[in-house]
Amino acid sequence: MLSLGAGVQSTALYLLACEGRIGRFDAAIFADTGWETRATQTHLARLKAVGGDIPIHDVSQGNIRSDALDPDRDFVSMPVFYITDEGQSGMGQRQCTNKYKLRPIKREVRRLLGYPHPARIPAHVYADVAVGFSKDEIGRVGGSGRRYLNNVHPLLDLDGSADGGQGWTRKDCERYLRSQGWTEVSKSACVGCPLHGPAQWRTLRDNDPGGWADAIAFDKAIRHARPGRPGRQQFLHRSLLPLDEAPIDRVSRREWQDRQVDLLDVIADEAAESGDLDGCGPWMCRSGQAVSR
Ligand code: SF4
């Protein structure tokens, strides 16, 4: 099976398997958070259209956007930025990757193995699940935390890297995708993910006005929506400004400093400009932090 995040690396794995250049997958599993970008939805539709005989299973644990705004549910599990009335600021807990990506994938793997939750899976039964880590991400490779789910990493075994060594980098995957006519594979992430870098916010604003308006509306809706914590405001942008006022266009350091934005945030945004944060993969939070399993 393939854990299909619908970004560069997992798309490369899917197409390589369709071509027979790596072992075939019985299925590819995409976990839909319910708030995927239009670019990701278009990309998935195209993959399904050309995907040959490897079925893509869409799975879901609900809609991250509506769940976050539902007063009867836990408040946003997204890592939103906050500031308290006392001036203390930070980033909220991130539970969304586990809840909306990993959980539905594990549920689907169990179902495909023939042991849907809560059936006990015999010790000898497990699935190999390919995860699209490239060798430039080798520090993030890890196990699944489940005996019935054995993570494998086919990109690390491939020859033909431009750097001459074994295993493909993200750039090798991009080169391969271009050769197959996939010139624009976006980084998959929720429309209003607080971990977007400025380039991704601009892409949303400039290419998907509906998505941008939706993210702005969500940002406004979460501002004071923390039951039991009235003295706290939440924001999607790390500047702690409303999204439609946040600094997402390229500006000089001097301008940032004039706006009194913290230097660490400036550096983070500059890093995001030169290589925007990775998309949201089930096994690797785009924050770079470990995903709790
Ligand atoms: S894209 Fe962002 S908000 Fe969506 S699941 Fe991943 S980390 Fe959470």
PDB file of C-alpha atoms and ligand atoms in Angstrom:
ATOM      1  CA  MET A   1       0.000   0.000   0.000  1.00  0.00           C
ATOM      2  CA  LEU A   2       1.027   3.588  -0.480  1.00  0.00           C
ATOM      3  CA  SER A   3       0.409   6.422   1.936  1.00  0.00           C
ATOM      4  CA  LEU A   4      -0.456   9.067  -0.628  1.00  0.00           C
ATOM      5  CA  GLY A   5       0.043  12.561   0.727  1.00  0.00           C
ATOM      6  CA  ALA A   6      -0.475  13.988  -2.791  1.00  0.00           C
ATOM      7  CA  GLY A   7       2.738  15.994  -2.646  1.00  0.00           C
ATOM      8  CA  VAL A   8       5.875  15.620  -4.767  1.00  0.00           C
ATOM      9  CA  GLN A   9       7.398  12.496  -3.247  1.00  0.00           C
ATOM     10  CA  SER A  10       4.305  10.341  -2.806  1.00  0.00           C
ATOM     11  CA  THR A  11       3.049  11.319  -6.267  1.00  0.00           C
ATOM     12  CA  ALA A  12       6.401  10.197  -7.688  1.00  0.00           C
ATOM     13  CA  LEU A  13       6.041   6.863  -5.859  1.00  0.00           C
ATOM     14  CA  TYR A  14       2.541   6.388  -7.193  1.00  0.00           C
ATOM     15  CA  LEU A  15       3.565   7.043 -10.802  1.00  0.00           C
ATOM     16  CA  LEU A  16       6.740   4.938 -10.498  1.00  0.00           C
ATOM     17  CA  ALA A  17       4.582   2.029  -9.311  1.00  0.00           C
ATOM     18  CA  CYS A  18       2.090   2.566 -12.146  1.00  0.00           C
ATOM     19  CA  GLU A  19       5.036   2.407 -14.550  1.00  0.00           C
ATOM     20  CA  GLY A  20       6.334  -0.785 -12.943  1.00  0.00           C
ATOM     21  CA  ARG A  21       9.645   0.812 -11.953  1.00  0.00           C
ATOM     22  CA  ILE A  22       9.011  -0.092  -8.317  1.00  0.00           C
ATOM     23  CA  GLY A  23       6.795  -2.756  -6.816  1.00  0.00           C
ATOM     24  CA  ARG A  24       3.086  -2.360  -7.412  1.00  0.00           C
ATOM     25  CA  PHE A  25       0.811  -1.153  -4.609  1.00  0.00           C
ATOM     26  CA  ASP A  26      -2.509  -2.843  -3.889  1.00  0.00           C
ATOM     27  CA  ALA A  27      -3.941   0.545  -3.008  1.00  0.00           C
ATOM     28  CA  ALA A  28      -2.975   4.141  -2.373  1.00  0.00           C
ATOM     29  CA  ILE A  29      -4.598   5.832   0.619  1.00  0.00           C
ATOM     30  CA  PHE A  30      -5.216   9.564   0.760  1.00  0.00           C
ATOM     31  CA  ALA A  31      -6.456  11.079   4.036  1.00  0.00           C
ATOM     32  CA  ASP A  32      -8.705  14.043   3.267  1.00  0.00           C
ATOM     33  CA  THR A  33      -8.958  16.630   6.054  1.00  0.00           C
ATOM     34  CA  GLY A  34     -12.086  18.066   4.440  1.00  0.00           C
ATOM     35  CA  TRP A  35     -10.289  21.366   3.865  1.00  0.00           C
ATOM     36  CA  GLU A  36      -7.870  20.455   1.093  1.00  0.00           C
ATOM     37  CA  THR A  37      -6.829  23.159  -1.362  1.00  0.00           C
ATOM     38  CA  ARG A  38      -8.320  23.334  -4.810  1.00  0.00           C
ATOM     39  CA  ALA A  39      -4.850  22.544  -6.188  1.00  0.00           C
ATOM     40  CA  THR A  40      -4.682  19.304  -4.184  1.00  0.00           C
ATOM     41  CA  GLN A  41      -8.193  18.302  -5.209  1.00  0.00           C
ATOM     42  CA  THR A  42      -7.369  18.928  -8.877  1.00  0.00           C
ATOM     43  CA  HIS A  43      -4.131  17.003  -8.529  1.00  0.00           C
ATOM     44  CA  LEU A  44      -5.867  14.011  -6.965  1.00  0.00           C
ATOM     45  CA  ALA A  45      -8.547  13.987  -9.637  1.00  0.00           C
ATOM     46  CA  ARG A  46      -5.845  13.924 -12.308  1.00  0.00           C
ATOM     47  CA  LEU A  47      -3.983  11.118 -10.542  1.00  0.00           C
ATOM     48  CA  LYS A  48      -7.174   9.070 -10.357  1.00  0.00           C
ATOM     49  CA  ALA A  49      -7.800   9.687 -14.031  1.00  0.00           C
ATOM     50  CA  VAL A  50      -4.389   8.425 -15.144  1.00  0.00           C
ATOM     51  CA  GLY A  51      -3.619   6.087 -12.286  1.00  0.00           C
ATOM     52  CA  GLY A  52      -4.097   2.828 -14.097  1.00  0.00           C
ATOM     53  CA  ASP A  53      -4.936  -0.115 -11.924  1.00  0.00           C
ATOM     54  CA  ILE A  54      -3.778   1.152  -8.541  1.00  0.00           C
ATOM     55  CA  PRO A  55      -6.929   2.384  -6.802  1.00  0.00           C
ATOM     56  CA  ILE A  56      -6.813   5.528  -4.693  1.00  0.00           C
ATOM     57  CA  HIS A  57      -8.858   5.251  -1.515  1.00  0.00           C
ATOM     58  CA  ASP A  58     -10.030   8.556  -0.025  1.00  0.00           C
ATOM     59  CA  VAL A  59     -10.464   8.298   3.726  1.00  0.00           C
ATOM     60  CA  SER A  60     -11.521  10.903   6.244  1.00  0.00           C
ATOM     61  CA  GLN A  61     -11.891  11.519   9.948  1.00  0.00           C
ATOM     62  CA  GLY A  62     -14.190  14.495   9.459  1.00  0.00           C
ATOM     63  CA  ASN A  63     -13.844  18.073   8.359  1.00  0.00           C
ATOM     64  CA  ILE A  64     -11.067  19.890  10.171  1.00  0.00           C
ATOM     65  CA  ARG A  65     -12.600  23.301   9.459  1.00  0.00           C
ATOM     66  CA  SER A  66     -16.136  22.637  10.633  1.00  0.00           C
ATOM     67  CA  ASP A  67     -14.934  20.512  13.569  1.00  0.00           C
ATOM     68  CA  ALA A  68     -12.781  23.430  14.738  1.00  0.00           C
ATOM     69  CA  LEU A  69     -15.772  25.753  14.748  1.00  0.00           C
ATOM     70  CA  ASP A  70     -18.195  23.303  16.343  1.00  0.00           C
ATOM     71  CA  PRO A  71     -18.734  24.383  19.979  1.00  0.00           C
ATOM     72  CA  ASP A  72     -19.606  20.801  20.906  1.00  0.00           C
ATOM     73  CA  ARG A  73     -16.211  19.534  19.853  1.00  0.00           C
ATOM     74  CA  ASP A  74     -12.728  20.154  21.161  1.00  0.00           C
ATOM     75  CA  PHE A  75     -11.346  23.463  20.081  1.00  0.00           C
ATOM     76  CA  VAL A  76      -9.125  23.592  17.029  1.00  0.00           C
ATOM     77  CA  SER A  77      -6.512  20.896  17.036  1.00  0.00           C
ATOM     78  CA  MET A  78      -4.646  22.990  14.498  1.00  0.00           C
ATOM     79  CA  PRO A  79      -1.470  24.745  15.656  1.00  0.00           C
ATOM     80  CA  VAL A  80      -2.942  28.251  15.677  1.00  0.00           C
ATOM     81  CA  PHE A  81      -1.029  31.202  17.052  1.00  0.00           C
ATOM     82  CA  TYR A  82      -2.362  32.944  20.136  1.00  0.00           C
ATOM     83  CA  ILE A  83      -1.842  35.873  22.438  1.00  0.00           C
ATOM     84  CA  THR A  84      -3.312  36.273  25.906  1.00  0.00           C
ATOM     85  CA  ASP A  85      -4.581  39.471  27.504  1.00  0.00           C
ATOM     86  CA  GLU A  86      -1.366  39.415  29.547  1.00  0.00           C
ATOM     87  CA  GLY A  87       0.659  39.539  26.321  1.00  0.00           C
ATOM     88  CA  GLN A  88       1.862  35.945  26.409  1.00  0.00           C
ATOM     89  CA  SER A  89       2.032  34.524  22.899  1.00  0.00           C
ATOM     90  CA  GLY A  90       2.753  31.134  21.389  1.00  0.00           C
ATOM     91  CA  MET A  91       1.510  28.362  19.159  1.00  0.00           C
ATOM     92  CA  GLY A  92      -1.256  25.975  20.174  1.00  0.00           C
ATOM     93  CA  GLN A  93      -0.938  22.217  20.301  1.00  0.00           C
ATOM     94  CA  ARG A  94      -0.892  20.411  16.990  1.00  0.00           C
ATOM     95  CA  GLN A  95      -3.025  17.288  17.026  1.00  0.00           C
ATOM     96  CA  CYS A  96      -4.476  17.581  13.546  1.00  0.00           C
ATOM     97  CA  THR A  97      -1.899  15.489  11.681  1.00  0.00           C
ATOM     98  CA  ASN A  98      -2.544  12.546  13.928  1.00  0.00           C
ATOM     99  CA  LYS A  99      -6.309  12.967  13.990  1.00  0.00           C
ATOM    100  CA  TYR A 100      -7.064  13.828  10.359  1.00  0.00           C
ATOM    101  CA  LYS A 101      -4.202  12.071   8.563  1.00  0.00           C
ATOM    102  CA  LEU A 102      -2.788   9.145  10.528  1.00  0.00           C
ATOM    103  CA  ARG A 103      -5.917   7.801  12.187  1.00  0.00           C
ATOM    104  CA  PRO A 104      -7.991   7.356   9.027  1.00  0.00           C
ATOM    105  CA  ILE A 105      -5.036   5.764   7.237  1.00  0.00           C
ATOM    106  CA  LYS A 106      -4.545   3.246  10.020  1.00  0.00           C
ATOM    107  CA  ARG A 107      -8.267   2.506  10.021  1.00  0.00           C
ATOM    108  CA  GLU A 108      -8.186   1.890   6.272  1.00  0.00           C
ATOM    109  CA  VAL A 109      -5.110  -0.341   6.493  1.00  0.00           C
ATOM    110  CA  ARG A 110      -6.882  -2.456   9.100  1.00  0.00           C
ATOM    111  CA  ARG A 111      -9.950  -2.651   6.883  1.00  0.00           C
ATOM    112  CA  LEU A 112      -7.912  -3.692   3.841  1.00  0.00           C
ATOM    113  CA  LEU A 113      -6.123  -6.318   5.915  1.00  0.00           C
ATOM    114  CA  GLY A 114      -9.530  -7.719   6.839  1.00  0.00           C
ATOM    115  CA  TYR A 115      -9.378  -6.740  10.508  1.00  0.00           C
ATOM    116  CA  PRO A 116     -11.376  -3.525  10.933  1.00  0.00           C
ATOM    117  CA  HIS A 117     -11.196  -1.853  14.321  1.00  0.00           C
ATOM    118  CA  PRO A 118     -11.616  -3.239  16.992  1.00  0.00           C
ATOM    119  CA  ALA A 119     -10.827  -6.717  15.642  1.00  0.00           C
ATOM    120  CA  ARG A 120      -7.591  -8.206  16.940  1.00  0.00           C
ATOM    121  CA  ILE A 121      -4.963  -8.511  14.215  1.00  0.00           C
ATOM    122  CA  PRO A 122      -2.957 -11.772  14.388  1.00  0.00           C
ATOM    123  CA  ALA A 123       0.733 -11.286  15.030  1.00  0.00           C
ATOM    124  CA  HIS A 124       1.815 -12.486  11.574  1.00  0.00           C
ATOM    125  CA  VAL A 125      -0.553 -10.159   9.668  1.00  0.00           C
ATOM    126  CA  TYR A 126       0.787  -6.793   8.581  1.00  0.00           C
ATOM    127  CA  ALA A 127       0.900  -4.448   5.624  1.00  0.00           C
ATOM    128  CA  ASP A 128       3.928  -2.784   4.069  1.00  0.00           C
ATOM    129  CA  VAL A 129       3.005   0.859   3.677  1.00  0.00           C
ATOM    130  CA  ALA A 130       5.231   2.966   1.433  1.00  0.00           C
ATOM    131  CA  VAL A 131       5.934   6.460   2.717  1.00  0.00           C
ATOM    132  CA  GLY A 132       7.441   9.069   0.409  1.00  0.00           C
ATOM    133  CA  PHE A 133      10.475  10.158   2.382  1.00  0.00           C
ATOM    134  CA  SER A 134      13.303  11.226   0.098  1.00  0.00           C
ATOM    135  CA  LYS A 135      16.905  11.028   1.185  1.00  0.00           C
ATOM    136  CA  ASP A 136      17.078  14.720   2.035  1.00  0.00           C
ATOM    137  CA  GLU A 137      14.495  13.954   4.736  1.00  0.00           C
ATOM    138  CA  ILE A 138      16.205  10.881   6.106  1.00  0.00           C
ATOM    139  CA  GLY A 139      16.276  12.264   9.635  1.00  0.00           C
ATOM    140  CA  ARG A 140      12.493  12.064   9.711  1.00  0.00           C
ATOM    141  CA  VAL A 141      12.197   8.420   8.768  1.00  0.00           C
ATOM    142  CA  GLY A 142      10.582   6.420  11.513  1.00  0.00           C
ATOM    143  CA  GLY A 143       8.333   3.507  12.285  1.00  0.00           C
ATOM    144  CA  SER A 144       4.570   3.545  12.293  1.00  0.00           C
ATOM    145  CA  GLY A 145       4.098   2.725  15.939  1.00  0.00           C
ATOM    146  CA  ARG A 146       1.771  -0.146  14.938  1.00  0.00           C
ATOM    147  CA  ARG A 147       2.772  -3.782  14.548  1.00  0.00           C
ATOM    148  CA  TYR A 148       0.352  -4.355  11.652  1.00  0.00           C
ATOM    149  CA  LEU A 149       1.748  -1.426   9.702  1.00  0.00           C
ATOM    150  CA  ASN A 150       5.306  -1.672   8.441  1.00  0.00           C
ATOM    151  CA  ASN A 151       6.543   1.582   6.953  1.00  0.00           C
ATOM    152  CA  VAL A 152       8.857   1.175   3.955  1.00  0.00           C
ATOM    153  CA  HIS A 153      10.651   3.909   2.008  1.00  0.00           C
ATOM    154  CA  PRO A 154      11.158   2.966  -1.662  1.00  0.00           C
ATOM    155  CA  LEU A 155      12.642   6.349  -2.642  1.00  0.00           C
ATOM    156  CA  LEU A 156      15.669   5.574  -0.481  1.00  0.00           C
ATOM    157  CA  ASP A 157      16.430   2.433  -2.512  1.00  0.00           C
ATOM    158  CA  LEU A 158      16.261   3.987  -5.980  1.00  0.00           C
ATOM    159  CA  ASP A 159      19.295   4.507  -8.211  1.00  0.00           C
ATOM    160  CA  GLY A 160      19.751   7.357 -10.641  1.00  0.00           C
ATOM    161  CA  SER A 161      19.966  10.300  -8.284  1.00  0.00           C
ATOM    162  CA  ALA A 162      21.502  13.422  -9.808  1.00  0.00           C
ATOM    163  CA  ASP A 163      24.009  13.454  -6.947  1.00  0.00           C
ATOM    164  CA  GLY A 164      25.237   9.985  -7.901  1.00  0.00           C
ATOM    165  CA  GLY A 165      24.415   8.292  -4.608  1.00  0.00           C
ATOM    166  CA  GLN A 166      21.720   5.817  -3.774  1.00  0.00           C
ATOM    167  CA  GLY A 167      18.229   7.103  -3.070  1.00  0.00           C
ATOM    168  CA  TRP A 168      16.248   9.958  -4.576  1.00  0.00           C
ATOM    169  CA  THR A 169      16.071  13.501  -3.310  1.00  0.00           C
ATOM    170  CA  ARG A 170      13.050  15.741  -3.592  1.00  0.00           C
ATOM    171  CA  LYS A 171      14.688  17.331  -6.643  1.00  0.00           C
ATOM    172  CA  ASP A 172      15.077  13.884  -8.268  1.00  0.00           C
ATOM    173  CA  CYS A 173      11.347  13.366  -7.713  1.00  0.00           C
ATOM    174  CA  GLU A 174      10.550  16.761  -9.228  1.00  0.00           C
ATOM    175  CA  ARG A 175      12.738  15.963 -12.243  1.00  0.00           C
ATOM    176  CA  TYR A 176      10.976  12.634 -12.712  1.00  0.00           C
ATOM    177  CA  LEU A 177       7.541  14.226 -12.390  1.00  0.00           C
ATOM    178  CA  ARG A 178       8.422  16.852 -15.001  1.00  0.00           C
ATOM    179  CA  SER A 179       9.562  14.090 -17.351  1.00  0.00           C
ATOM    180  CA  GLN A 180       6.126  12.532 -16.938  1.00  0.00           C
ATOM    181  CA  GLY A 181       4.321  15.793 -17.679  1.00  0.00           C
ATOM    182  CA  TRP A 182       3.556  16.687 -14.047  1.00  0.00           C
ATOM    183  CA  THR A 183       5.017  20.157 -14.023  1.00  0.00           C
ATOM    184  CA  GLU A 184       3.073  21.565 -11.097  1.00  0.00           C
ATOM    185  CA  VAL A 185       2.647  19.407  -8.036  1.00  0.00           C
ATOM    186  CA  SER A 186       1.635  21.593  -5.142  1.00  0.00           C
ATOM    187  CA  LYS A 187       2.420  20.928  -1.510  1.00  0.00           C
ATOM    188  CA  SER A 188      -0.660  19.388  -0.012  1.00  0.00           C
ATOM    189  CA  ALA A 189      -1.967  21.135   3.079  1.00  0.00           C
ATOM    190  CA  CYS A 190      -5.204  22.447   4.515  1.00  0.00           C
ATOM    191  CA  VAL A 191      -6.462  25.701   3.021  1.00  0.00           C
ATOM    192  CA  GLY A 192      -5.957  27.559   6.281  1.00  0.00           C
ATOM    193  CA  CYS A 193      -2.974  25.766   7.790  1.00  0.00           C
ATOM    194  CA  PRO A 194      -1.182  28.062  10.264  1.00  0.00           C
ATOM    195  CA  LEU A 195       2.103  26.547   9.100  1.00  0.00           C
ATOM    196  CA  HIS A 196       1.842  28.080   5.650  1.00  0.00           C
ATOM    197  CA  GLY A 197       4.818  30.202   4.740  1.00  0.00           C
ATOM    198  CA  PRO A 198       4.249  33.530   3.005  1.00  0.00           C
ATOM    199  CA  ALA A 199       4.643  32.008  -0.446  1.00  0.00           C
ATOM    200  CA  GLN A 200       1.800  29.567   0.213  1.00  0.00           C
ATOM    201  CA  TRP A 201      -0.448  32.277   1.586  1.00  0.00           C
ATOM    202  CA  ARG A 202       0.237  34.364  -1.517  1.00  0.00           C
ATOM    203  CA  THR A 203      -0.445  31.395  -3.788  1.00  0.00           C
ATOM    204  CA  LEU A 204      -3.803  30.938  -2.071  1.00  0.00           C
ATOM    205  CA  ARG A 205      -4.629  34.649  -2.246  1.00  0.00           C
ATOM    206  CA  ASP A 206      -3.556  35.072  -5.863  1.00  0.00           C
ATOM    207  CA  ASN A 207      -4.843  31.810  -7.357  1.00  0.00           C
ATOM    208  CA  ASP A 208      -7.805  30.730  -5.280  1.00  0.00           C
ATOM    209  CA  PRO A 209      -9.929  33.720  -4.208  1.00  0.00           C
ATOM    210  CA  GLY A 210     -12.601  31.413  -2.781  1.00  0.00           C
ATOM    211  CA  GLY A 211     -10.067  29.548  -0.641  1.00  0.00           C
ATOM    212  CA  TRP A 212      -8.485  32.825   0.483  1.00  0.00           C
ATOM    213  CA  ALA A 213     -11.871  34.262   1.521  1.00  0.00           C
ATOM    214  CA  ASP A 214     -12.637  31.027   3.341  1.00  0.00           C
ATOM    215  CA  ALA A 215      -9.339  31.172   5.255  1.00  0.00           C
ATOM    216  CA  ILE A 216      -9.977  34.819   6.203  1.00  0.00           C
ATOM    217  CA  ALA A 217     -13.455  33.944   7.456  1.00  0.00           C
ATOM    218  CA  PHE A 218     -12.063  31.042   9.486  1.00  0.00           C
ATOM    219  CA  ASP A 219      -9.331  33.242  10.932  1.00  0.00           C
ATOM    220  CA  LYS A 220     -11.955  35.729  12.111  1.00  0.00           C
ATOM    221  CA  ALA A 221     -14.182  32.969  13.491  1.00  0.00           C
ATOM    222  CA  ILE A 222     -11.466  31.481  15.718  1.00  0.00           C
ATOM    223  CA  ARG A 223     -10.356  34.812  17.178  1.00  0.00           C
ATOM    224  CA  HIS A 224     -12.136  34.456  20.533  1.00  0.00           C
ATOM    225  CA  ALA A 225     -13.396  30.919  20.181  1.00  0.00           C
ATOM    226  CA  ARG A 226     -11.669  29.247  23.081  1.00  0.00           C
ATOM    227  CA  PRO A 227     -14.200  28.011  25.643  1.00  0.00           C
ATOM    228  CA  GLY A 228     -12.905  28.498  29.150  1.00  0.00           C
ATOM    229  CA  ARG A 229     -10.115  30.786  28.007  1.00  0.00           C
ATOM    230  CA  PRO A 230     -11.770  34.098  27.306  1.00  0.00           C
ATOM    231  CA  GLY A 231      -8.622  36.183  27.596  1.00  0.00           C
ATOM    232  CA  ARG A 232      -6.976  34.685  24.584  1.00  0.00           C
ATOM    233  CA  GLN A 233      -7.093  35.442  20.872  1.00  0.00           C
ATOM    234  CA  GLN A 234      -6.181  33.019  18.092  1.00  0.00           C
ATOM    235  CA  PHE A 235      -4.775  33.771  14.649  1.00  0.00           C
ATOM    236  CA  LEU A 236      -3.803  31.774  11.580  1.00  0.00           C
ATOM    237  CA  HIS A 237      -0.795  33.976  10.864  1.00  0.00           C
ATOM    238  CA  ARG A 238       2.232  34.073  13.115  1.00  0.00           C
ATOM    239  CA  SER A 239       2.281  37.870  13.056  1.00  0.00           C
ATOM    240  CA  LEU A 240      -0.846  37.760  15.278  1.00  0.00           C
ATOM    241  CA  LEU A 241      -2.620  39.967  12.776  1.00  0.00           C
ATOM    242  CA  PRO A 242      -5.877  39.190  10.973  1.00  0.00           C
ATOM    243  CA  LEU A 243      -5.005  37.157   7.895  1.00  0.00           C
ATOM    244  CA  ASP A 244      -6.121  39.840   5.455  1.00  0.00           C
ATOM    245  CA  GLU A 245      -3.762  42.304   7.151  1.00  0.00           C
ATOM    246  CA  ALA A 246      -0.854  39.924   7.721  1.00  0.00           C
ATOM    247  CA  PRO A 247       2.492  40.584   6.025  1.00  0.00           C
ATOM    248  CA  ILE A 248       2.647  37.888   3.357  1.00  0.00           C
ATOM    249  CA  ASP A 249       4.221  39.897   0.556  1.00  0.00           C
ATOM    250  CA  ARG A 250       7.948  40.066   0.201  1.00  0.00           C
ATOM    251  CA  VAL A 251       9.331  42.844   2.352  1.00  0.00           C
ATOM    252  CA  SER A 252      12.811  43.832   3.399  1.00  0.00           C
ATOM    253  CA  ARG A 253      14.185  43.114   6.861  1.00  0.00           C
ATOM    254  CA  ARG A 254      14.092  46.817   7.528  1.00  0.00           C
ATOM    255  CA  GLU A 255      10.369  46.933   6.810  1.00  0.00           C
ATOM    256  CA  TRP A 256       9.790  43.914   9.034  1.00  0.00           C
ATOM    257  CA  GLN A 257      11.676  45.615  11.843  1.00  0.00           C
ATOM    258  CA  ASP A 258       9.738  48.831  11.345  1.00  0.00           C
ATOM    259  CA  ARG A 259       6.606  46.759  11.823  1.00  0.00           C
ATOM    260  CA  GLN A 260       8.146  45.427  15.051  1.00  0.00           C
ATOM    261  CA  VAL A 261       7.871  41.817  13.971  1.00  0.00           C
ATOM    262  CA  ASP A 262      10.121  39.542  16.027  1.00  0.00           C
ATOM    263  CA  LEU A 263      13.460  38.784  14.324  1.00  0.00           C
ATOM    264  CA  LEU A 264      12.960  35.019  14.696  1.00  0.00           C
ATOM    265  CA  ASP A 265       9.685  35.307  12.805  1.00  0.00           C
ATOM    266  CA  VAL A 266      11.471  37.309  10.114  1.00  0.00           C
ATOM    267  CA  ILE A 267      14.070  34.569   9.756  1.00  0.00           C
ATOM    268  CA  ALA A 268      11.379  31.887   9.685  1.00  0.00           C
ATOM    269  CA  ASP A 269       9.524  33.725   6.970  1.00  0.00           C
ATOM    270  CA  GLU A 270      12.688  34.255   4.944  1.00  0.00           C
ATOM    271  CA  ALA A 271      13.405  30.516   5.185  1.00  0.00           C
ATOM    272  CA  ALA A 272       9.864  29.833   4.081  1.00  0.00           C
ATOM    273  CA  GLU A 273      10.362  32.131   1.112  1.00  0.00           C
ATOM    274  CA  SER A 274      13.396  30.282  -0.125  1.00  0.00           C
ATOM    275  CA  GLY A 275      11.850  26.879   0.314  1.00  0.00           C
ATOM    276  CA  ASP A 276       8.340  26.982   1.651  1.00  0.00           C
ATOM    277  CA  LEU A 277       7.553  24.481   4.367  1.00  0.00           C
ATOM    278  CA  ASP A 278       6.697  21.043   3.154  1.00  0.00           C
ATOM    279  CA  GLY A 279       3.151  19.960   2.629  1.00  0.00           C
ATOM    280  CA  CYS A 280       1.281  18.067   5.270  1.00  0.00           C
ATOM    281  CA  GLY A 281       2.165  14.395   5.087  1.00  0.00           C
ATOM    282  CA  PRO A 282       0.646  11.792   7.374  1.00  0.00           C
ATOM    283  CA  TRP A 283       4.011  10.668   8.714  1.00  0.00           C
ATOM    284  CA  MET A 284       5.731  14.007   8.850  1.00  0.00           C
ATOM    285  CA  CYS A 285       4.165  17.149  10.141  1.00  0.00           C
ATOM    286  CA  ARG A 286       5.107  20.100   7.995  1.00  0.00           C
ATOM    287  CA  SER A 287       6.271  21.839  11.152  1.00  0.00           C
ATOM    288  CA  GLY A 288       9.159  19.369  11.128  1.00  0.00           C
ATOM    289  CA  GLN A 289       8.119  18.125  14.549  1.00  0.00           C
ATOM    290  CA  ALA A 290       7.485  14.475  15.237  1.00  0.00           C
ATOM    291  CA  VAL A 291       3.927  13.305  14.743  1.00  0.00           C
ATOM    292  CA  SER A 292       2.541  11.660  17.841  1.00  0.00           C
ATOM    293  CA  ARG A 293       1.325   8.199  16.925  1.00  0.00           C
TER     294      ARG A 293
HETATM  295  S1  SF4 B   1      -2.029  20.955   6.809  1.00  0.00           S
HETATM  296 FE1  SF4 B   1      -1.722  22.014   8.743  1.00  0.00          FE
HETATM  297  S2  SF4 B   1      -3.770  22.196   9.646  1.00  0.00           S
HETATM  298 FE2  SF4 B   1      -3.914  20.624   8.039  1.00  0.00          FE
HETATM  299  S3  SF4 B   1      -3.589  18.681   9.114  1.00  0.00           S
HETATM  300 FE3  SF4 B   1      -1.572  19.385   8.350  1.00  0.00          FE
HETATM  301  S4  SF4 B   1      -0.625  20.549  10.052  1.00  0.00           S
HETATM  302 FE4  SF4 B   1      -2.858  20.333  10.459  1.00  0.00          FE
END
